[in-house]
PDB file of C-alpha atoms in Angstrom:
ATOM      1  CA  MET A 105      -5.580-116.473 -25.830  1.00 34.00           C
ATOM      2  CA  THR A 106      -6.885-114.171 -28.523  1.00 55.00           C
ATOM      3  CA  GLU A 107      -9.291-111.417 -27.575  1.00 70.00           C
ATOM      4  CA  PRO A 108     -12.987-111.939 -28.358  1.00 78.00           C
ATOM      5  CA  TYR A 109     -14.344-110.483 -31.571  1.00 90.00           C
ATOM      6  CA  LEU A 110     -16.600-107.649 -30.412  1.00 94.00           C
ATOM      7  CA  THR A 111     -18.929-105.355 -32.283  1.00 95.00           C
ATOM      8  CA  ILE A 112     -22.001-103.287 -31.463  1.00 96.00           C
ATOM      9  CA  ALA A 113     -25.252-105.105 -30.725  1.00 95.00           C
ATOM     10  CA  LYS A 114     -27.386-102.658 -32.710  1.00 96.00           C
ATOM     11  CA  ASN A 115     -27.107 -99.535 -34.840  1.00 97.00           C
ATOM     12  CA  THR A 116     -28.029 -96.459 -32.844  1.00 97.00           C
ATOM     13  CA  SER A 117     -27.776 -92.677 -32.473  1.00 97.00           C
ATOM     14  CA  TYR A 118     -26.832 -90.710 -29.380  1.00 98.00           C
ATOM     15  CA  GLU A 119     -27.221 -86.946 -28.979  1.00 97.00           C
ATOM     16  CA  GLN A 120     -25.940 -84.479 -26.431  1.00 97.00           C
ATOM     17  CA  VAL A 121     -25.692 -80.690 -26.224  1.00 97.00           C
ATOM     18  CA  ILE A 122     -22.347 -79.171 -25.209  1.00 96.00           C
ATOM     19  CA  LYS A 123     -22.229 -75.380 -24.835  1.00 95.00           C
ATOM     20  CA  LYS A 124     -25.195 -74.974 -27.160  1.00 95.00           C
ATOM     21  CA  SER A 125     -23.709 -77.168 -29.904  1.00 96.00           C
ATOM     22  CA  ARG A 126     -25.600 -80.364 -30.773  1.00 97.00           C
ATOM     23  CA  PHE A 127     -23.415 -83.435 -31.182  1.00 98.00           C
ATOM     24  CA  ILE A 128     -25.174 -86.472 -32.674  1.00 98.00           C
ATOM     25  CA  CYS A 129     -23.256 -89.723 -33.035  1.00 98.00           C
ATOM     26  CA  THR A 130     -24.661 -92.366 -35.365  1.00 98.00           C
ATOM     27  CA  ILE A 131     -22.901 -95.716 -35.061  1.00 98.00           C
ATOM     28  CA  ALA A 132     -23.511 -98.686 -37.334  1.00 98.00           C
ATOM     29  CA  ARG A 133     -22.124-102.095 -38.209  1.00 97.00           C
ATOM     30  CA  ILE A 134     -20.432-102.428 -41.600  1.00 97.00           C
ATOM     31  CA  ALA A 135     -19.013-105.248 -43.711  1.00 94.00           C
ATOM     32  CA  SER A 136     -17.003-103.204 -46.229  1.00 95.00           C
ATOM     33  CA  GLU A 137     -15.687 -99.738 -47.016  1.00 95.00           C
ATOM     34  CA  GLU A 138     -18.626 -99.370 -49.405  1.00 96.00           C
ATOM     35  CA  ASP A 139     -20.959 -99.895 -46.423  1.00 96.00           C
ATOM     36  CA  ALA A 140     -19.060 -97.285 -44.446  1.00 97.00           C
ATOM     37  CA  GLN A 141     -19.121 -94.698 -47.222  1.00 96.00           C
ATOM     38  CA  ALA A 142     -22.824 -95.330 -47.883  1.00 97.00           C
ATOM     39  CA  THR A 143     -23.617 -94.773 -44.189  1.00 97.00           C
ATOM     40  CA  ILE A 144     -21.557 -91.583 -44.099  1.00 97.00           C
ATOM     41  CA  ALA A 145     -23.194 -90.271 -47.301  1.00 97.00           C
ATOM     42  CA  SER A 146     -26.676 -91.045 -45.949  1.00 97.00           C
ATOM     43  CA  ILE A 147     -26.047 -89.144 -42.724  1.00 97.00           C
ATOM     44  CA  GLN A 148     -24.517 -86.210 -44.588  1.00 96.00           C
ATOM     45  CA  ALA A 149     -27.576 -86.068 -46.873  1.00 97.00           C
ATOM     46  CA  ALA A 150     -29.923 -86.139 -43.876  1.00 96.00           C
ATOM     47  CA  ASN A 151     -27.962 -83.379 -42.111  1.00 96.00           C
ATOM     48  CA  LYS A 152     -27.145 -80.940 -44.916  1.00 94.00           C
ATOM     49  CA  LYS A 153     -27.518 -77.954 -42.603  1.00 95.00           C
ATOM     50  CA  ALA A 154     -25.063 -79.339 -40.059  1.00 96.00           C
ATOM     51  CA  ASN A 155     -21.713 -77.587 -39.711  1.00 95.00           C
ATOM     52  CA  HIS A 156     -19.759 -80.854 -39.652  1.00 97.00           C
ATOM     53  CA  ASN A 157     -20.258 -84.578 -40.243  1.00 97.00           C
ATOM     54  CA  CYS A 158     -17.053 -86.115 -38.914  1.00 98.00           C
ATOM     55  CA  TYR A 159     -16.443 -89.838 -39.059  1.00 98.00           C
ATOM     56  CA  ALA A 160     -14.235 -92.766 -38.138  1.00 98.00           C
ATOM     57  CA  TYR A 161     -14.437 -96.420 -39.027  1.00 98.00           C
ATOM     58  CA  MET A 162     -12.531 -99.675 -38.561  1.00 97.00           C
ATOM     59  CA  LEU A 163     -12.768-102.832 -40.647  1.00 96.00           C
ATOM     60  CA  GLY A 164     -11.314-106.326 -40.396  1.00 90.00           C
ATOM     61  CA  ASP A 165     -10.664-108.834 -37.624  1.00 81.00           C
ATOM     62  CA  ASN A 166      -7.392-107.031 -36.928  1.00 88.00           C
ATOM     63  CA  ASP A 167      -8.709-103.556 -37.852  1.00 92.00           C
ATOM     64  CA  GLN A 168      -6.624-103.606 -41.033  1.00 94.00           C
ATOM     65  CA  ILE A 169      -8.604-100.675 -42.447  1.00 96.00           C
ATOM     66  CA  GLN A 170      -8.908 -97.501 -40.379  1.00 97.00           C
ATOM     67  CA  ARG A 171     -10.204 -94.193 -41.695  1.00 97.00           C
ATOM     68  CA  GLU A 172     -11.165 -90.890 -40.081  1.00 97.00           C
ATOM     69  CA  SER A 173     -12.143 -87.370 -41.104  1.00 97.00           C
ATOM     70  CA  ASP A 174     -12.383 -84.039 -39.242  1.00 97.00           C
ATOM     71  CA  ASN A 175     -14.722 -82.714 -41.959  1.00 95.00           C
ATOM     72  CA  GLY A 176     -13.711 -79.100 -41.457  1.00 95.00           C
ATOM     73  CA  GLU A 177     -13.015 -79.147 -37.722  1.00 96.00           C
ATOM     74  CA  PRO A 178      -9.429 -78.224 -36.683  1.00 96.00           C
ATOM     75  CA  SER A 179      -7.024 -81.037 -37.600  1.00 96.00           C
ATOM     76  CA  GLY A 180      -6.962 -83.873 -35.086  1.00 96.00           C
ATOM     77  CA  THR A 181      -9.906 -82.652 -32.995  1.00 97.00           C
ATOM     78  CA  ALA A 182     -12.681 -84.911 -34.307  1.00 97.00           C
ATOM     79  CA  GLY A 183     -11.845 -87.930 -36.483  1.00 97.00           C
ATOM     80  CA  VAL A 184      -8.844 -89.128 -34.467  1.00 97.00           C
ATOM     81  CA  PRO A 185     -10.592 -88.883 -31.050  1.00 98.00           C
ATOM     82  CA  MET A 186     -13.557 -90.757 -32.529  1.00 98.00           C
ATOM     83  CA  LEU A 187     -11.259 -93.474 -33.896  1.00 98.00           C
ATOM     84  CA  GLU A 188      -9.557 -93.748 -30.506  1.00 97.00           C
ATOM     85  CA  SER A 189     -12.953 -94.271 -28.858  1.00 98.00           C
ATOM     86  CA  LEU A 190     -13.651 -97.169 -31.221  1.00 97.00           C
ATOM     87  CA  LYS A 191     -10.219 -98.666 -30.470  1.00 96.00           C
ATOM     88  CA  LEU A 192     -10.684 -98.257 -26.722  1.00 96.00           C
ATOM     89  CA  ALA A 193     -13.955-100.204 -26.909  1.00 95.00           C
ATOM     90  CA  LYS A 194     -12.124-102.925 -28.903  1.00 94.00           C
ATOM     91  CA  ILE A 195     -14.958-103.182 -31.409  1.00 95.00           C
ATOM     92  CA  HIS A 196     -14.645-104.223 -35.039  1.00 95.00           C
ATOM     93  CA  ASP A 197     -16.417-103.495 -38.328  1.00 96.00           C
ATOM     94  CA  VAL A 198     -18.152-100.291 -37.241  1.00 98.00           C
ATOM     95  CA  VAL A 199     -18.525 -96.741 -38.521  1.00 98.00           C
ATOM     96  CA  ALA A 200     -19.254 -93.734 -36.328  1.00 98.00           C
ATOM     97  CA  VAL A 201     -20.416 -90.385 -37.697  1.00 98.00           C
ATOM     98  CA  VAL A 202     -20.706 -87.383 -35.379  1.00 98.00           C
ATOM     99  CA  THR A 203     -22.878 -84.594 -36.729  1.00 98.00           C
ATOM    100  CA  ARG A 204     -22.335 -81.168 -35.177  1.00 97.00           C
ATOM    101  CA  TYR A 205     -24.724 -78.249 -35.264  1.00 97.00           C
ATOM    102  CA  PHE A 206     -22.679 -75.274 -34.029  1.00 96.00           C
ATOM    103  CA  GLY A 207     -24.316 -73.342 -31.207  1.00 93.00           C
ATOM    104  CA  GLY A 208     -22.228 -70.193 -31.342  1.00 92.00           C
ATOM    105  CA  ILE A 209     -19.754 -70.937 -28.542  1.00 93.00           C
ATOM    106  CA  LYS A 210     -16.273 -72.125 -29.525  1.00 93.00           C
ATOM    107  CA  LEU A 211     -15.010 -75.109 -27.552  1.00 95.00           C
ATOM    108  CA  GLY A 212     -11.291 -74.902 -28.296  1.00 94.00           C
ATOM    109  CA  ALA A 213      -9.159 -77.872 -29.387  1.00 96.00           C
ATOM    110  CA  GLY A 214      -9.351 -79.657 -26.034  1.00 96.00           C
ATOM    111  CA  GLY A 215     -13.093 -79.130 -25.791  1.00 96.00           C
ATOM    112  CA  LEU A 216     -13.664 -80.464 -29.306  1.00 97.00           C
ATOM    113  CA  ILE A 217     -11.548 -83.558 -28.653  1.00 97.00           C
ATOM    114  CA  ARG A 218     -13.527 -84.326 -25.500  1.00 97.00           C
ATOM    115  CA  ALA A 219     -16.869 -83.639 -27.191  1.00 98.00           C
ATOM    116  CA  TYR A 220     -16.254 -85.904 -30.183  1.00 98.00           C
ATOM    117  CA  SER A 221     -14.653 -88.639 -28.084  1.00 98.00           C
ATOM    118  CA  ASN A 222     -17.341 -88.637 -25.376  1.00 98.00           C
ATOM    119  CA  THR A 223     -20.238 -88.530 -27.840  1.00 98.00           C
ATOM    120  CA  THR A 224     -18.813 -91.544 -29.672  1.00 98.00           C
ATOM    121  CA  THR A 225     -18.208 -93.436 -26.422  1.00 98.00           C
ATOM    122  CA  GLU A 226     -21.757 -92.773 -25.207  1.00 98.00           C
ATOM    123  CA  ALA A 227     -23.150 -94.027 -28.530  1.00 98.00           C
ATOM    124  CA  ILE A 228     -21.151 -97.247 -28.120  1.00 97.00           C
ATOM    125  CA  HIS A 229     -22.562 -97.696 -24.606  1.00 96.00           C
ATOM    126  CA  GLN A 230     -26.079 -97.120 -25.891  1.00 96.00           C
ATOM    127  CA  ALA A 231     -25.618 -99.610 -28.741  1.00 96.00           C
ATOM    128  CA  GLY A 232     -24.326-102.338 -26.424  1.00 95.00           C
ATOM    129  CA  LEU A 233     -21.774-104.996 -27.313  1.00 96.00           C
ATOM    130  CA  ILE A 234     -22.007-108.517 -28.671  1.00 95.00           C
ATOM    131  CA  GLN A 235     -19.342-111.148 -29.133  1.00 93.00           C
ATOM    132  CA  ARG A 236     -19.274-112.969 -32.461  1.00 90.00           C
ATOM    133  CA  VAL A 237     -18.155-116.577 -32.085  1.00 90.00           C
ATOM    134  CA  LYS A 238     -17.306-118.719 -35.125  1.00 89.00           C
ATOM    135  CA  GLN A 239     -19.026-122.081 -34.844  1.00 91.00           C
ATOM    136  CA  ALA A 240     -19.172-125.294 -36.859  1.00 93.00           C
ATOM    137  CA  THR A 241     -22.145-127.621 -37.222  1.00 95.00           C
ATOM    138  CA  LEU A 242     -21.466-131.211 -36.216  1.00 95.00           C
ATOM    139  CA  LYS A 243     -23.835-133.921 -37.464  1.00 96.00           C
ATOM    140  CA  ILE A 244     -23.899-136.837 -35.043  1.00 95.00           C
ATOM    141  CA  THR A 245     -25.436-140.069 -36.308  1.00 96.00           C
ATOM    142  CA  VAL A 246     -26.492-142.491 -33.553  1.00 94.00           C
ATOM    143  CA  SER A 247     -28.764-145.491 -33.098  1.00 94.00           C
ATOM    144  CA  TYR A 248     -32.113-144.917 -31.402  1.00 95.00           C
ATOM    145  CA  SER A 249     -30.829-146.703 -28.314  1.00 94.00           C
ATOM    146  CA  LEU A 250     -28.107-144.092 -27.888  1.00 95.00           C
ATOM    147  CA  HIS A 251     -30.282-141.093 -28.727  1.00 96.00           C
ATOM    148  CA  ASP A 252     -31.439-140.306 -25.173  1.00 95.00           C
ATOM    149  CA  PRO A 253     -27.936-140.715 -23.692  1.00 95.00           C
ATOM    150  CA  LEU A 254     -26.641-138.388 -26.401  1.00 96.00           C
ATOM    151  CA  LEU A 255     -29.268-135.747 -25.594  1.00 96.00           C
ATOM    152  CA  TYR A 256     -28.370-136.029 -21.910  1.00 95.00           C
ATOM    153  CA  TYR A 257     -24.680-135.600 -22.755  1.00 95.00           C
ATOM    154  CA  LEU A 258     -25.378-132.531 -24.892  1.00 95.00           C
ATOM    155  CA  LYS A 259     -27.491-130.910 -22.167  1.00 95.00           C
ATOM    156  CA  GLU A 260     -24.881-131.714 -19.528  1.00 94.00           C
ATOM    157  CA  ASN A 261     -22.175-130.058 -21.654  1.00 93.00           C
ATOM    158  CA  GLN A 262     -24.358-127.100 -22.722  1.00 92.00           C
ATOM    159  CA  LEU A 263     -24.072-127.878 -26.433  1.00 93.00           C
ATOM    160  CA  GLU A 264     -26.800-126.265 -28.557  1.00 92.00           C
ATOM    161  CA  ILE A 265     -28.885-128.544 -30.779  1.00 94.00           C
ATOM    162  CA  ALA A 266     -29.375-127.187 -34.304  1.00 92.00           C
ATOM    163  CA  GLY A 267     -31.876-129.840 -35.395  1.00 94.00           C
ATOM    164  CA  GLU A 268     -32.629-133.539 -35.683  1.00 95.00           C
ATOM    165  CA  GLU A 269     -33.452-135.935 -38.522  1.00 95.00           C
ATOM    166  CA  TYR A 270     -35.086-139.328 -38.019  1.00 96.00           C
ATOM    167  CA  GLY A 271     -34.501-142.269 -40.342  1.00 94.00           C
ATOM    168  CA  VAL A 272     -32.796-145.607 -39.905  1.00 95.00           C
ATOM    169  CA  ASN A 273     -30.746-143.775 -37.261  1.00 95.00           C
ATOM    170  CA  VAL A 274     -31.048-140.358 -35.655  1.00 96.00           C
ATOM    171  CA  VAL A 275     -28.913-137.481 -36.943  1.00 96.00           C
ATOM    172  CA  THR A 276     -28.530-134.788 -34.301  1.00 96.00           C
ATOM    173  CA  SER A 277     -26.871-131.541 -35.433  1.00 96.00           C
ATOM    174  CA  ILE A 278     -25.148-129.354 -32.861  1.00 95.00           C
ATOM    175  CA  TYR A 279     -23.248-126.049 -32.868  1.00 95.00           C
ATOM    176  CA  VAL A 280     -19.690-126.106 -31.542  1.00 94.00           C
ATOM    177  CA  ASN A 281     -17.251-123.218 -31.169  1.00 91.00           C
ATOM    178  CA  GLU A 282     -14.423-123.673 -33.665  1.00 89.00           C
ATOM    179  CA  ASP A 283     -11.733-123.578 -30.977  1.00 88.00           C
ATOM    180  CA  GLU A 284     -13.487-126.448 -29.136  1.00 92.00           C
ATOM    181  CA  LEU A 285     -14.060-128.742 -32.138  1.00 92.00           C
ATOM    182  CA  THR A 286     -11.216-131.190 -31.516  1.00 92.00           C
ATOM    183  CA  MET A 287     -12.023-131.479 -27.823  1.00 94.00           C
ATOM    184  CA  VAL A 288     -15.769-132.024 -28.393  1.00 94.00           C
ATOM    185  CA  LYS A 289     -15.196-134.650 -31.107  1.00 94.00           C
ATOM    186  CA  LYS A 290     -12.789-136.578 -28.864  1.00 93.00           C
ATOM    187  CA  SER A 291     -15.088-136.308 -25.858  1.00 94.00           C
ATOM    188  CA  LEU A 292     -18.077-137.614 -27.834  1.00 94.00           C
ATOM    189  CA  THR A 293     -16.068-140.455 -29.356  1.00 93.00           C
ATOM    190  CA  ASP A 294     -14.706-141.519 -25.957  1.00 93.00           C
ATOM    191  CA  ARG A 295     -18.033-141.176 -24.150  1.00 92.00           C
ATOM    192  CA  PHE A 296     -19.898-143.330 -26.673  1.00 93.00           C
ATOM    193  CA  ASN A 297     -17.082-145.814 -27.307  1.00 91.00           C
ATOM    194  CA  ASP A 298     -16.821-144.872 -30.981  1.00 88.00           C
ATOM    195  CA  GLN A 299     -20.442-145.954 -31.598  1.00 92.00           C
ATOM    196  CA  LEU A 300     -21.446-142.756 -33.374  1.00 93.00           C
ATOM    197  CA  GLN A 301     -20.560-141.073 -36.633  1.00 94.00           C
ATOM    198  CA  ILE A 302     -19.531-137.397 -36.644  1.00 95.00           C
ATOM    199  CA  THR A 303     -19.368-135.230 -39.762  1.00 93.00           C
ATOM    200  CA  GLU A 304     -18.652-131.516 -39.959  1.00 92.00           C
ATOM    201  CA  GLY A 305     -21.208-129.240 -41.624  1.00 90.00           C
ATOM    202  CA  PRO A 306     -21.538-125.522 -42.389  1.00 90.00           C
ATOM    203  CA  HIS A 307     -19.944-122.833 -40.249  1.00 89.00           C
ATOM    204  CA  ARG A 308     -21.687-119.746 -38.848  1.00 88.00           C
ATOM    205  CA  PHE A 309     -21.192-116.759 -36.572  1.00 87.00           C
ATOM    206  CA  ASN A 310     -23.091-116.910 -33.295  1.00 90.00           C
ATOM    207  CA  GLU A 311     -23.731-113.598 -31.561  1.00 89.00           C
ATOM    208  CA  ILE A 312     -23.969-113.484 -27.786  1.00 89.00           C
ATOM    209  CA  PRO A 313     -24.388-110.461 -25.463  1.00 88.00           C
ATOM    210  CA  TYR A 314     -21.079-109.253 -24.030  1.00 86.00           C
ATOM    211  CA  THR A 315     -20.378-107.477 -20.769  1.00 77.00           C
ATOM    212  CA  LYS A 316     -16.926-106.574 -19.513  1.00 68.00           C
TER     213      LYS A 316
END
């Protein structure tokens, strides 16, 4: 079974102070590298006096694109730990930027790694997670005599109604997860003895809250 497609529920910022240095993680959903770079540029512009604006982002269902930057911090102490935090959360299509205002106390390599990693992780927790599920629309055409039994069946099987159209017959549209399409079509056909017509309509992503 493939793992669920997870991403953050909302864009957010999280701030903490570690040994007088301010660490502010801004995390946002993205659809392209252009989105990522625009987010990074916006945060850099808004924090020109910051000592560092380090970032990490991942794109694609299989995280085909991964980028990170230490932005002046010692090599491997910022961007990589941030990227690892994103991987650990198993989220996709997100960019994280951690802005640091130096407070005068050096943290050392280990301290920096922990600071950038923890700040990113806390931002992810604050943003929350959602699961994106690919769904298809099924249009079910039935006679008026079968309409109520159909509605009962849909409620019983927790299938969401997208809308209804009334004419010579009733056309009830429902949302079905793509990986359940074959099963739902067969179940409907068997239950109603092939007395309904099913056509497949547009596909969409449905977003539902996710908790581990």
